[in-house]
mmCIF file of N, CA and C in Angstrom:
data_model
loop_
_atom_site.group_PDB
_atom_site.id
_atom_site.type_symbol
_atom_site.label_atom_id
_atom_site.label_comp_id
_atom_site.label_asym_id
_atom_site.label_seq_id
_atom_site.Cartn_x
_atom_site.Cartn_y
_atom_site.Cartn_z
ATOM 1 N N UNK A 1 51.283 69.655 3.932
ATOM 2 C CA UNK A 1 50.460 69.957 5.086
ATOM 3 C C UNK A 1 50.605 68.814 6.089
ATOM 4 N N UNK A 2 50.814 69.146 7.321
ATOM 5 C CA UNK A 2 50.930 68.124 8.362
ATOM 6 C C UNK A 2 49.549 67.778 8.910
ATOM 7 N N UNK A 3 49.484 66.688 9.666
ATOM 8 C CA UNK A 3 48.216 66.297 10.290
ATOM 9 C C UNK A 3 47.742 67.381 11.252
ATOM 10 N N UNK A 4 48.672 68.005 11.961
ATOM 11 C CA UNK A 4 48.294 69.071 12.906
ATOM 12 C C UNK A 4 47.721 70.276 12.167
ATOM 13 N N UNK A 5 48.321 70.649 11.043
ATOM 14 C CA UNK A 5 47.806 71.775 10.256
ATOM 15 C C UNK A 5 46.416 71.464 9.706
ATOM 16 N N UNK A 6 46.219 70.241 9.218
ATOM 17 C CA UNK A 6 44.902 69.842 8.717
ATOM 18 C C UNK A 6 43.872 69.849 9.840
ATOM 19 N N UNK A 7 44.257 69.364 10.998
ATOM 20 C CA UNK A 7 43.355 69.371 12.148
ATOM 21 C C UNK A 7 42.958 70.791 12.512
ATOM 22 N N UNK A 8 43.932 71.681 12.581
ATOM 23 C CA UNK A 8 43.640 73.080 12.901
ATOM 24 C C UNK A 8 42.677 73.690 11.878
ATOM 25 N N UNK A 9 42.869 73.364 10.593
ATOM 26 C CA UNK A 9 41.992 73.869 9.541
ATOM 27 C C UNK A 9 40.554 73.405 9.763
ATOM 28 N N UNK A 10 40.367 72.105 9.988
ATOM 29 C CA UNK A 10 39.013 71.579 10.162
ATOM 30 C C UNK A 10 38.346 72.109 11.429
ATOM 31 N N UNK A 11 39.110 72.297 12.488
ATOM 32 C CA UNK A 11 38.536 72.847 13.722
ATOM 33 C C UNK A 11 38.050 74.271 13.476
ATOM 34 N N UNK A 12 38.863 75.079 12.792
ATOM 35 C CA UNK A 12 38.438 76.459 12.474
ATOM 36 C C UNK A 12 37.224 76.453 11.553
ATOM 37 N N UNK A 13 37.243 75.609 10.546
ATOM 38 C CA UNK A 13 36.157 75.562 9.567
ATOM 39 C C UNK A 13 34.851 75.093 10.201
ATOM 40 N N UNK A 14 34.941 74.168 11.142
ATOM 41 C CA UNK A 14 33.734 73.639 11.788
ATOM 42 C C UNK A 14 32.997 74.726 12.565
ATOM 43 N N UNK A 15 33.741 75.727 13.017
ATOM 44 C CA UNK A 15 33.133 76.804 13.792
ATOM 45 C C UNK A 15 32.365 77.796 12.912
ATOM 46 N N UNK A 16 32.492 77.685 11.593
ATOM 47 C CA UNK A 16 31.790 78.581 10.693
ATOM 48 C C UNK A 16 30.305 78.228 10.646
ATOM 49 N N UNK A 17 29.510 79.238 10.441
ATOM 50 C CA UNK A 17 28.069 79.030 10.338
ATOM 51 C C UNK A 17 27.681 78.763 8.895
ATOM 52 N N UNK A 18 26.553 78.101 8.701
ATOM 53 C CA UNK A 18 26.025 77.891 7.356
ATOM 54 C C UNK A 18 26.449 76.582 6.710
ATOM 55 N N UNK A 19 27.218 75.755 7.410
ATOM 56 C CA UNK A 19 27.595 74.464 6.840
ATOM 57 C C UNK A 19 26.454 73.479 7.049
ATOM 58 N N UNK A 20 26.210 72.634 6.057
ATOM 59 C CA UNK A 20 25.135 71.654 6.176
ATOM 60 C C UNK A 20 25.484 70.619 7.242
ATOM 61 N N UNK A 21 24.463 69.904 7.712
ATOM 62 C CA UNK A 21 24.676 68.881 8.738
ATOM 63 C C UNK A 21 25.624 67.784 8.258
ATOM 64 N N UNK A 22 25.480 67.389 6.984
ATOM 65 C CA UNK A 22 26.344 66.330 6.461
ATOM 66 C C UNK A 22 27.799 66.779 6.410
ATOM 67 N N UNK A 23 28.022 68.010 6.031
ATOM 68 C CA UNK A 23 29.389 68.521 5.991
ATOM 69 C C UNK A 23 29.941 68.604 7.414
ATOM 70 N N UNK A 24 29.149 69.051 8.360
ATOM 71 C CA UNK A 24 29.609 69.117 9.749
ATOM 72 C C UNK A 24 29.933 67.726 10.291
ATOM 73 N N UNK A 25 29.105 66.737 9.947
ATOM 74 C CA UNK A 25 29.374 65.364 10.389
ATOM 75 C C UNK A 25 30.666 64.840 9.769
ATOM 76 N N UNK A 26 30.867 65.102 8.495
ATOM 77 C CA UNK A 26 32.078 64.646 7.814
ATOM 78 C C UNK A 26 33.315 65.305 8.414
ATOM 79 N N UNK A 27 33.213 66.587 8.704
ATOM 80 C CA UNK A 27 34.353 67.290 9.283
ATOM 81 C C UNK A 27 34.622 66.830 10.716
ATOM 82 N N UNK A 28 33.585 66.477 11.452
ATOM 83 C CA UNK A 28 33.777 65.935 12.796
ATOM 84 C C UNK A 28 34.544 64.614 12.725
ATOM 85 N N UNK A 29 34.182 63.748 11.775
ATOM 86 C CA UNK A 29 34.900 62.489 11.591
ATOM 87 C C UNK A 29 36.349 62.738 11.172
ATOM 88 N N UNK A 30 36.557 63.722 10.306
ATOM 89 C CA UNK A 30 37.923 64.053 9.877
ATOM 90 C C UNK A 30 38.756 64.536 11.064
ATOM 91 N N UNK A 31 38.165 65.338 11.928
ATOM 92 C CA UNK A 31 38.859 65.836 13.118
ATOM 93 C C UNK A 31 39.247 64.669 14.025
ATOM 94 N N UNK A 32 38.313 63.745 14.257
ATOM 95 C CA UNK A 32 38.606 62.593 15.118
ATOM 96 C C UNK A 32 39.727 61.734 14.537
ATOM 97 N N UNK A 33 39.703 61.516 13.227
ATOM 98 C CA UNK A 33 40.737 60.710 12.578
ATOM 99 C C UNK A 33 42.101 61.399 12.639
ATOM 100 N N UNK A 34 42.111 62.701 12.407
ATOM 101 C CA UNK A 34 43.379 63.435 12.452
ATOM 102 C C UNK A 34 43.957 63.478 13.861
ATOM 103 N N UNK A 35 43.103 63.593 14.868
ATOM 104 C CA UNK A 35 43.585 63.608 16.248
ATOM 105 C C UNK A 35 44.305 62.306 16.587
ATOM 106 N N UNK A 36 43.841 61.189 16.027
ATOM 107 C CA UNK A 36 44.481 59.886 16.281
ATOM 108 C C UNK A 36 45.851 59.788 15.616
ATOM 109 N N UNK A 37 46.077 60.544 14.538
ATOM 110 C CA UNK A 37 47.342 60.478 13.815
ATOM 111 C C UNK A 37 48.447 61.301 14.464
ATOM 112 N N UNK A 38 48.086 62.239 15.311
ATOM 113 C CA UNK A 38 49.081 63.074 15.974
ATOM 114 C C UNK A 38 49.579 62.319 17.205
ATOM 115 N N UNK A 39 50.868 61.953 17.234
ATOM 116 C CA UNK A 39 51.383 61.142 18.343
ATOM 117 C C UNK A 39 51.213 61.814 19.698
ATOM 118 N N UNK A 40 50.761 61.019 20.658
ATOM 119 C CA UNK A 40 50.623 61.486 22.040
ATOM 120 C C UNK A 40 51.539 60.664 22.926
ATOM 121 N N UNK A 41 51.889 61.220 24.048
ATOM 122 C CA UNK A 41 52.806 60.565 24.974
ATOM 123 C C UNK A 41 52.054 59.545 25.817
ATOM 124 N N UNK A 42 52.587 58.321 25.878
ATOM 125 C CA UNK A 42 52.000 57.280 26.714
ATOM 126 C C UNK A 42 52.315 57.573 28.180
ATOM 127 N N UNK A 43 51.478 57.069 29.054
ATOM 128 C CA UNK A 43 51.668 57.249 30.490
ATOM 129 C C UNK A 43 52.115 55.920 31.089
ATOM 130 N N UNK A 44 52.684 55.989 32.273
ATOM 131 C CA UNK A 44 53.076 54.744 32.937
ATOM 132 C C UNK A 44 52.061 54.403 34.010
ATOM 133 N N UNK A 45 51.882 53.118 34.215
ATOM 134 C CA UNK A 45 50.997 52.642 35.265
ATOM 135 C C UNK A 45 51.733 51.527 36.000
ATOM 136 N N UNK A 46 51.778 51.635 37.316
ATOM 137 C CA UNK A 46 52.423 50.621 38.143
ATOM 138 C C UNK A 46 51.352 49.907 38.949
ATOM 139 N N UNK A 47 51.417 48.576 38.928
ATOM 140 C CA UNK A 47 50.450 47.763 39.647
ATOM 141 C C UNK A 47 51.206 46.943 40.686
ATOM 142 N N UNK A 48 50.802 47.080 41.948
ATOM 143 C CA UNK A 48 51.387 46.301 43.030
ATOM 144 C C UNK A 48 50.490 45.096 43.258
ATOM 145 N N UNK A 49 50.980 43.929 42.937
ATOM 146 C CA UNK A 49 50.205 42.699 43.068
ATOM 147 C C UNK A 49 50.366 42.068 44.456
ATOM 148 N N UNK A 50 51.080 42.733 45.335
ATOM 149 C CA UNK A 50 51.260 42.215 46.687
ATOM 150 C C UNK A 50 52.519 41.382 46.805
ATOM 151 N N UNK A 51 52.603 40.633 47.868
ATOM 152 C CA UNK A 51 53.772 39.812 48.149
ATOM 153 C C UNK A 51 53.479 38.367 47.742
ATOM 154 N N UNK A 52 54.426 37.771 47.011
ATOM 155 C CA UNK A 52 54.230 36.379 46.591
ATOM 156 C C UNK A 52 54.700 35.416 47.686
ATOM 157 N N UNK A 53 54.715 34.135 47.392
ATOM 158 C CA UNK A 53 55.059 33.104 48.373
ATOM 159 C C UNK A 53 56.509 33.203 48.846
ATOM 160 N N UNK A 54 57.373 33.780 48.048
ATOM 161 C CA UNK A 54 58.783 33.906 48.432
ATOM 162 C C UNK A 54 59.048 35.162 49.246
ATOM 163 N N UNK A 55 58.038 36.001 49.421
ATOM 164 C CA UNK A 55 58.201 37.237 50.172
ATOM 165 C C UNK A 55 58.609 38.427 49.324
ATOM 166 N N UNK A 56 58.657 38.239 47.996
ATOM 167 C CA UNK A 56 59.016 39.312 47.072
ATOM 168 C C UNK A 56 57.769 40.094 46.672
ATOM 169 N N UNK A 57 57.937 41.410 46.532
ATOM 170 C CA UNK A 57 56.837 42.223 46.014
ATOM 171 C C UNK A 57 56.689 41.953 44.524
ATOM 172 N N UNK A 58 55.475 41.825 44.071
ATOM 173 C CA UNK A 58 55.164 41.631 42.657
ATOM 174 C C UNK A 58 54.643 42.955 42.104
ATOM 175 N N UNK A 59 55.545 43.736 41.550
ATOM 176 C CA UNK A 59 55.193 45.046 41.000
ATOM 177 C C UNK A 59 55.408 45.001 39.491
ATOM 178 N N UNK A 60 54.388 45.394 38.750
ATOM 179 C CA UNK A 60 54.449 45.417 37.290
ATOM 180 C C UNK A 60 54.222 46.845 36.817
ATOM 181 N N UNK A 61 54.986 47.258 35.812
ATOM 182 C CA UNK A 61 54.843 48.600 35.246
ATOM 183 C C UNK A 61 54.611 48.496 33.744
ATOM 184 N N UNK A 62 53.662 49.266 33.265
ATOM 185 C CA UNK A 62 53.285 49.243 31.855
ATOM 186 C C UNK A 62 53.169 50.663 31.324
ATOM 187 N N UNK A 63 53.233 50.773 29.982
ATOM 188 C CA UNK A 63 52.855 52.015 29.314
ATOM 189 C C UNK A 63 51.377 51.891 28.957
ATOM 190 N N UNK A 64 50.641 52.980 29.151
ATOM 191 C CA UNK A 64 49.192 53.005 28.945
ATOM 192 C C UNK A 64 48.849 54.049 27.886
ATOM 193 N N UNK A 65 47.911 53.707 26.998
ATOM 194 C CA UNK A 65 47.434 54.646 25.978
ATOM 195 C C UNK A 65 46.745 55.824 26.664
ATOM 196 N N UNK A 66 47.059 57.062 26.265
ATOM 197 C CA UNK A 66 46.426 58.227 26.887
ATOM 198 C C UNK A 66 44.944 58.382 26.531
ATOM 199 N N UNK A 67 44.482 57.678 25.493
ATOM 200 C CA UNK A 67 43.077 57.795 25.085
ATOM 201 C C UNK A 67 42.183 56.743 25.725
ATOM 202 N N UNK A 68 42.551 55.471 25.537
ATOM 203 C CA UNK A 68 41.641 54.397 25.956
ATOM 204 C C UNK A 68 42.141 53.612 27.163
ATOM 205 N N UNK A 69 43.333 53.944 27.654
ATOM 206 C CA UNK A 69 43.931 53.305 28.844
ATOM 207 C C UNK A 69 44.311 51.847 28.613
ATOM 208 N N UNK A 70 44.456 51.426 27.366
ATOM 209 C CA UNK A 70 44.905 50.070 27.026
ATOM 210 C C UNK A 70 46.419 49.973 27.236
ATOM 211 N N UNK A 71 46.911 48.800 27.618
ATOM 212 C CA UNK A 71 48.353 48.588 27.757
ATOM 213 C C UNK A 71 48.975 48.626 26.364
ATOM 214 N N UNK A 72 50.010 49.473 26.203
ATOM 215 C CA UNK A 72 50.649 49.637 24.897
ATOM 216 C C UNK A 72 52.151 49.372 24.935
ATOM 217 N N UNK A 73 52.659 48.913 26.068
ATOM 218 C CA UNK A 73 54.079 48.616 26.122
ATOM 219 C C UNK A 73 54.520 48.137 27.484
ATOM 220 N N UNK A 74 55.765 47.682 27.543
ATOM 221 C CA UNK A 74 56.363 47.168 28.766
ATOM 222 C C UNK A 74 57.391 48.172 29.271
ATOM 223 N N UNK A 75 57.184 48.683 30.471
ATOM 224 C CA UNK A 75 58.052 49.700 31.039
ATOM 225 C C UNK A 75 59.449 49.147 31.300
ATOM 226 N N UNK A 76 59.538 47.951 31.858
ATOM 227 C CA UNK A 76 60.835 47.388 32.206
ATOM 228 C C UNK A 76 61.691 47.112 30.971
ATOM 229 N N UNK A 77 61.069 46.689 29.884
ATOM 230 C CA UNK A 77 61.798 46.433 28.641
ATOM 231 C C UNK A 77 61.960 47.705 27.798
ATOM 232 N N UNK A 78 61.310 48.793 28.210
ATOM 233 C CA UNK A 78 61.322 50.057 27.476
ATOM 234 C C UNK A 78 60.859 49.853 26.034
ATOM 235 N N UNK A 79 59.790 49.065 25.868
ATOM 236 C CA UNK A 79 59.199 48.831 24.564
ATOM 237 C C UNK A 79 57.784 49.381 24.544
ATOM 238 N N UNK A 80 57.447 50.020 23.432
ATOM 239 C CA UNK A 80 56.116 50.611 23.307
ATOM 240 C C UNK A 80 55.661 50.507 21.849
ATOM 241 N N UNK A 81 54.365 50.285 21.640
ATOM 242 C CA UNK A 81 53.812 50.260 20.287
ATOM 243 C C UNK A 81 53.888 51.647 19.663
ATOM 244 N N UNK A 82 53.898 51.692 18.350
ATOM 245 C CA UNK A 82 53.822 52.982 17.657
ATOM 246 C C UNK A 82 52.389 53.505 17.642
ATOM 247 N N UNK A 83 51.426 52.567 17.626
ATOM 248 C CA UNK A 83 50.007 52.913 17.666
ATOM 249 C C UNK A 83 49.311 51.975 18.646
ATOM 250 N N UNK A 84 48.287 52.479 19.318
ATOM 251 C CA UNK A 84 47.519 51.657 20.243
ATOM 252 C C UNK A 84 46.754 50.604 19.450
ATOM 253 N N UNK A 85 46.870 49.315 19.824
ATOM 254 C CA UNK A 85 46.143 48.278 19.098
ATOM 255 C C UNK A 85 44.634 48.318 19.331
ATOM 256 N N UNK A 86 44.199 49.034 20.358
ATOM 257 C CA UNK A 86 42.771 49.109 20.668
ATOM 258 C C UNK A 86 42.084 50.258 19.931
ATOM 259 N N UNK A 87 42.626 51.474 20.068
ATOM 260 C CA UNK A 87 41.933 52.647 19.497
ATOM 261 C C UNK A 87 42.652 53.275 18.309
ATOM 262 N N UNK A 88 43.902 52.877 18.043
ATOM 263 C CA UNK A 88 44.626 53.406 16.894
ATOM 264 C C UNK A 88 45.374 54.701 17.143
ATOM 265 N N UNK A 89 45.394 55.200 18.366
ATOM 266 C CA UNK A 89 46.093 56.446 18.674
ATOM 267 C C UNK A 89 47.585 56.286 18.421
ATOM 268 N N UNK A 90 48.180 57.218 17.646
ATOM 269 C CA UNK A 90 49.625 57.213 17.439
ATOM 270 C C UNK A 90 50.298 57.581 18.755
ATOM 271 N N UNK A 91 51.420 56.919 19.051
ATOM 272 C CA UNK A 91 52.098 57.115 20.331
ATOM 273 C C UNK A 91 53.534 57.548 20.129
ATOM 274 N N UNK A 92 54.005 58.395 21.031
ATOM 275 C CA UNK A 92 55.412 58.776 21.054
ATOM 276 C C UNK A 92 56.149 57.761 21.909
ATOM 277 N N UNK A 93 57.326 57.370 21.463
ATOM 278 C CA UNK A 93 58.105 56.428 22.247
ATOM 279 C C UNK A 93 59.207 57.137 23.033
ATOM 280 N N UNK A 94 59.094 58.446 23.139
ATOM 281 C CA UNK A 94 60.037 59.232 23.910
ATOM 282 C C UNK A 94 59.259 60.133 24.861
ATOM 283 N N UNK A 95 59.939 60.720 25.799
ATOM 284 C CA UNK A 95 59.319 61.643 26.755
ATOM 285 C C UNK A 95 58.136 60.987 27.480
ATOM 286 N N UNK A 96 58.287 59.748 27.878
ATOM 287 C CA UNK A 96 57.209 59.040 28.574
ATOM 288 C C UNK A 96 56.921 59.732 29.888
ATOM 289 N N UNK A 97 55.633 59.938 30.179
ATOM 290 C CA UNK A 97 55.213 60.634 31.394
ATOM 291 C C UNK A 97 54.796 59.646 32.466
ATOM 292 N N UNK A 98 55.139 59.964 33.695
ATOM 293 C CA UNK A 98 54.628 59.218 34.842
ATOM 294 C C UNK A 98 53.390 59.929 35.339
ATOM 295 N N UNK A 99 52.437 59.162 35.851
ATOM 296 C CA UNK A 99 51.221 59.770 36.439
ATOM 297 C C UNK A 99 51.385 59.949 37.909
#
C-alpha cells in the first residue's frame, strides 16, 4: 500500500458516521502525517535586493516549501532538500514550479 492509497482510505473512512471522537482524532493525525509523506513540488521565489555599490542588481532565487514557505533549496545551484527542515513535507526535486 502506498502513502497515497493509505491517505485515500483514511479520508474515506473519516467521512463515515458513528466513529468515536478518539478514533476521529487519531485518523485526522494519520491523514496529516500521510499528507507530509507524499512529495509535493517546491516553488521558486525571487527576491530583488536592489542595486549594490557596484551598480549590479542583487537578485536571489530560492526553492520554497509549498506548505510552510520555508527556504528548501538554492535555485542557482539547482539543489533542493528531500524534506522541508521546518515542517517535514516531502519534496520533489523535479518539475519545479515558478510562481
